[in-house]
Amino acid sequence: MIKTLYMAPMLVYTDNTFREVYFRHFSGFDRAVAPFIVVAENSRYRKKSLQSLLPSLHEAIPVEPQILSKDPDACAALANLLEDAGFKSVNINMACPADAVVNKGRGSGFLPHPERVQDFLASVIPKIRLPLSVKVRTGLYSHREIEALIPVFNTFPLSEVIVHPRLGVDKYEGPVDLEAMKSVAATLKHPLVFSGDVSRRTWIDFSSSFKEVERWMIGRELLRDPFLPEDIRAYERGEADRLREIVPLNRERKNRLRDYHDDLLDTLGKKINRQEALVGKMKSYWQYLEALFPGREAEMEEMKRILHLDEYNIWVNKLFKE
Ligand SMILES: Cc1cc2nc3c(=O)[nH]c(=O)nc-3n(C[C@H](O)[C@H](O)[C@H](O)COP(=O)(O)O)c2cc1C
């Protein structure tokens, strides 16, 4: 079965600028879901703020925008704006575990309440024309929650359901729950997208345990290991050694990583005026990318103290030279 690979939505990280740069340097993804847009009260969006959140229609692969809301009218209004802007489908976030989101009953705050999910979808779906997908965790407090949600999802015409098999209260800690995912795969009538801990170490195990799953989403590991999607593709085509460990990076990959890094810095630099903010943004990517530089912990610590761009550039040159 040919696998479809999705770039995960990651607020702050996989925004328009990141995707634009990433796709100039790496291949392998078929689709992306953009980080969530919070619905505005009265559906009044400042054009500029919406533009910065919206995926571009001209990206290298189709990008699905995502909405975070518990208000069906506001959600439908935004979905219709997105349709007018040219998008072909939209995703609802019922997965975000942030306390500020959950406490308002949004994101994974929906999950313990199948009746709220039912009412929400029953209200939104007739008001919109775009195909709708949802992204969920397997529960907020218990994996049993998903068992009550699947029959609800099965009654609506959803285009797909993206499932991250962790609990909201666990945030991003601990292993994914493959048993919970098995029960979803066995009962969900819609196409299932697997999201959670997909990496070069887990791919063989996950994809052989879930042979029936065609759609796979990659999140944090794409920030740590941007070569991963193209290596999964190559592996699936029969190049068995492409999933082997890639650190320390060989020269060719180190050069590609450097080009990607420089392009990201340059492209972000055109959008972020303050030097400290630009350096801060690059540091946030290094929280993940440092995985490609084992044994360089001291330099990573040093980088955390850097504030100015000239110092940052010296640091990067040194890191890549050695
Ligand atoms: C920093 C960060 C931001 C995220 N932002 C979003 C988001 O905006 N919308 C969403 O549905 N999921 C979001 N997620 C969850 C990811 O899309 C993904 O489901 C989760 O990280 C598990 O997959 P992974 O192990 O491949 O990262 C975010 C995750 C992280 C770590």
PDB file of C-alpha atoms in Angstrom, residues 4 64 66 101 176 241 283:
ATOM      1  CA  THR A   4       0.615   9.197   2.288  1.00  0.00           C
ATOM      2  CA  GLU A  64      -5.245  22.074   5.058  1.00  0.00           C
ATOM      3  CA  GLN A  66      -7.011  24.067  11.003  1.00  0.00           C
ATOM      4  CA  VAL A 101      -7.461  25.788  25.713  1.00  0.00           C
ATOM      5  CA  VAL A 176       2.005   6.608  22.435  1.00  0.00           C
ATOM      6  CA  ASP A 241      19.057   0.786   4.461  1.00  0.00           C
ATOM      7  CA  LYS A 283      17.100  28.783  18.848  1.00  0.00           C
TER       8      LYS A 283
END
